[in-house]
Amino acid sequence: MNLIAYPNDGLRQLVEGYRRFFNGDPVRRGFCAIHAEQIANTQAPHSMVVSCFDSRVCPEAIFNTNDGHICVHRNMLNQIDQEDFSMMASLRFAVENLKVQNIVILGHSDCNAVAKLQHLEELTPEIRAWLDRTHTSYRGATLEEAIKNNVLDQLDHLKQIPCVAQAVQARGLNLEGMYFHIHTGRMERYNAVSAQWKFISTEEK
Ligand SMILES: [Zn+2]
């Protein structure tokens, strides 16, 4: 395993799965009974993905995972909200029981939820209530910039959760921000060291 490129084997699997997705070479042929039987007795996902609920963004397909490889939690704006018990229960179980190696916040181009942050007053009460509790705001000269900034805000929220911070410290739990381009299938990954977004190479090794 190339530890310089990947902090752990789970992230290598995510990136290599993404490349298979991009290049139209999926190993996943669709869920059927034979897969269910193969994974029935184990659950050892390497990563948890927190994704926007946009129907055009399907983490299992984008990372070309087989069943049992990733846990997915989805909500509008891919937000980390400590007062959301559903989110917190899933997160805690993934970190402490399943001991995932990575948590990925997955934003995407054209995110209507981020665009709506500019017009909260126009929304129905339920949607406004949810978007209003994001502890993020529309920041950026373009929608793409605002969406990426929201991913970074959610990563910050993640780091403030005690069980996450503890796992980062104790066993190197890796936190990632990614941005999926719906129109091209390309993916960018945030590099915290250089503070830059960079496209993931789509070349299969
Ligand atoms: Zn979205």
PDB file of C-alpha atoms in Angstrom, residues 111-182:
ATOM      1  CA  CYS A 111     -26.123  21.757  -4.780  1.00  0.00           C
ATOM      2  CA  ASN A 112     -29.513  23.344  -4.498  1.00  0.00           C
ATOM      3  CA  ALA A 113     -29.419  23.213  -0.698  1.00  0.00           C
ATOM      4  CA  VAL A 114     -26.325  25.447  -0.593  1.00  0.00           C
ATOM      5  CA  ALA A 115     -27.858  27.793  -3.186  1.00  0.00           C
ATOM      6  CA  LYS A 116     -30.949  28.078  -0.975  1.00  0.00           C
ATOM      7  CA  LEU A 117     -28.868  29.335   1.950  1.00  0.00           C
ATOM      8  CA  GLN A 118     -29.117  32.716   0.259  1.00  0.00           C
ATOM      9  CA  HIS A 119     -32.906  32.668   0.264  1.00  0.00           C
ATOM     10  CA  LEU A 120     -33.985  31.009   3.494  1.00  0.00           C
ATOM     11  CA  GLU A 121     -37.024  33.277   3.807  1.00  0.00           C
ATOM     12  CA  GLU A 122     -38.514  31.807   0.613  1.00  0.00           C
ATOM     13  CA  LEU A 123     -38.487  28.220   1.846  1.00  0.00           C
ATOM     14  CA  THR A 124     -41.176  26.129   3.462  1.00  0.00           C
ATOM     15  CA  PRO A 125     -40.856  25.919   7.267  1.00  0.00           C
ATOM     16  CA  GLU A 126     -39.403  22.386   7.368  1.00  0.00           C
ATOM     17  CA  ILE A 127     -36.657  23.084   4.841  1.00  0.00           C
ATOM     18  CA  ARG A 128     -35.853  26.455   6.345  1.00  0.00           C
ATOM     19  CA  ALA A 129     -35.621  24.929   9.820  1.00  0.00           C
ATOM     20  CA  TRP A 130     -33.163  22.292   8.618  1.00  0.00           C
ATOM     21  CA  LEU A 131     -30.947  24.587   6.550  1.00  0.00           C
ATOM     22  CA  ASP A 132     -31.005  27.258   9.217  1.00  0.00           C
ATOM     23  CA  ARG A 133     -29.321  24.962  11.743  1.00  0.00           C
ATOM     24  CA  THR A 134     -26.308  24.226   9.590  1.00  0.00           C
ATOM     25  CA  HIS A 135     -23.993  26.684  11.337  1.00  0.00           C
ATOM     26  CA  THR A 136     -22.748  27.479   7.900  1.00  0.00           C
ATOM     27  CA  SER A 137     -23.574  30.275   5.513  1.00  0.00           C
ATOM     28  CA  TYR A 138     -23.299  31.012   1.838  1.00  0.00           C
ATOM     29  CA  ARG A 139     -19.667  32.073   1.527  1.00  0.00           C
ATOM     30  CA  GLY A 140     -17.983  32.417  -1.836  1.00  0.00           C
ATOM     31  CA  ALA A 141     -17.930  34.276  -5.123  1.00  0.00           C
ATOM     32  CA  THR A 142     -19.467  31.307  -6.925  1.00  0.00           C
ATOM     33  CA  LEU A 143     -21.830  28.484  -6.019  1.00  0.00           C
ATOM     34  CA  GLU A 144     -18.931  26.024  -6.342  1.00  0.00           C
ATOM     35  CA  GLU A 145     -16.890  27.964  -3.828  1.00  0.00           C
ATOM     36  CA  ALA A 146     -19.854  28.161  -1.419  1.00  0.00           C
ATOM     37  CA  ILE A 147     -20.452  24.403  -1.688  1.00  0.00           C
ATOM     38  CA  LYS A 148     -16.786  23.657  -1.011  1.00  0.00           C
ATOM     39  CA  ASN A 149     -16.780  26.046   1.959  1.00  0.00           C
ATOM     40  CA  ASN A 150     -19.805  24.233   3.343  1.00  0.00           C
ATOM     41  CA  VAL A 151     -17.901  20.926   3.134  1.00  0.00           C
ATOM     42  CA  LEU A 152     -15.057  22.536   5.102  1.00  0.00           C
ATOM     43  CA  ASP A 153     -17.507  23.902   7.697  1.00  0.00           C
ATOM     44  CA  GLN A 154     -18.965  20.422   8.155  1.00  0.00           C
ATOM     45  CA  LEU A 155     -15.463  18.967   8.522  1.00  0.00           C
ATOM     46  CA  ASP A 156     -14.852  21.488  11.300  1.00  0.00           C
ATOM     47  CA  HIS A 157     -18.081  20.422  13.014  1.00  0.00           C
ATOM     48  CA  LEU A 158     -16.951  16.827  12.753  1.00  0.00           C
ATOM     49  CA  LYS A 159     -13.633  17.569  14.475  1.00  0.00           C
ATOM     50  CA  GLN A 160     -15.486  19.117  17.407  1.00  0.00           C
ATOM     51  CA  ILE A 161     -17.393  15.926  18.225  1.00  0.00           C
ATOM     52  CA  PRO A 162     -15.602  14.277  21.178  1.00  0.00           C
ATOM     53  CA  CYS A 163     -15.756  10.644  19.977  1.00  0.00           C
ATOM     54  CA  VAL A 164     -14.436  11.719  16.556  1.00  0.00           C
ATOM     55  CA  ALA A 165     -11.641  13.856  18.010  1.00  0.00           C
ATOM     56  CA  GLN A 166     -10.680  11.007  20.308  1.00  0.00           C
ATOM     57  CA  ALA A 167     -10.544   8.479  17.442  1.00  0.00           C
ATOM     58  CA  VAL A 168      -8.489  10.881  15.314  1.00  0.00           C
ATOM     59  CA  GLN A 169      -6.007  11.144  18.168  1.00  0.00           C
ATOM     60  CA  ALA A 170      -5.974   7.541  19.337  1.00  0.00           C
ATOM     61  CA  ARG A 171      -6.107   5.526  16.113  1.00  0.00           C
ATOM     62  CA  GLY A 172      -5.675   7.957  13.227  1.00  0.00           C
ATOM     63  CA  LEU A 173      -9.300   8.187  12.099  1.00  0.00           C
ATOM     64  CA  ASN A 174      -8.990  10.128   8.839  1.00  0.00           C
ATOM     65  CA  LEU A 175     -11.403  12.955   7.934  1.00  0.00           C
ATOM     66  CA  GLU A 176     -11.852  13.863   4.274  1.00  0.00           C
ATOM     67  CA  GLY A 177     -13.709  16.497   2.280  1.00  0.00           C
ATOM     68  CA  MET A 178     -14.646  15.685  -1.313  1.00  0.00           C
ATOM     69  CA  TYR A 179     -16.562  17.450  -4.073  1.00  0.00           C
ATOM     70  CA  PHE A 180     -18.298  15.496  -6.839  1.00  0.00           C
ATOM     71  CA  HIS A 181     -18.884  17.125 -10.227  1.00  0.00           C
ATOM     72  CA  ILE A 182     -22.275  15.830 -11.352  1.00  0.00           C
TER      73      ILE A 182
END
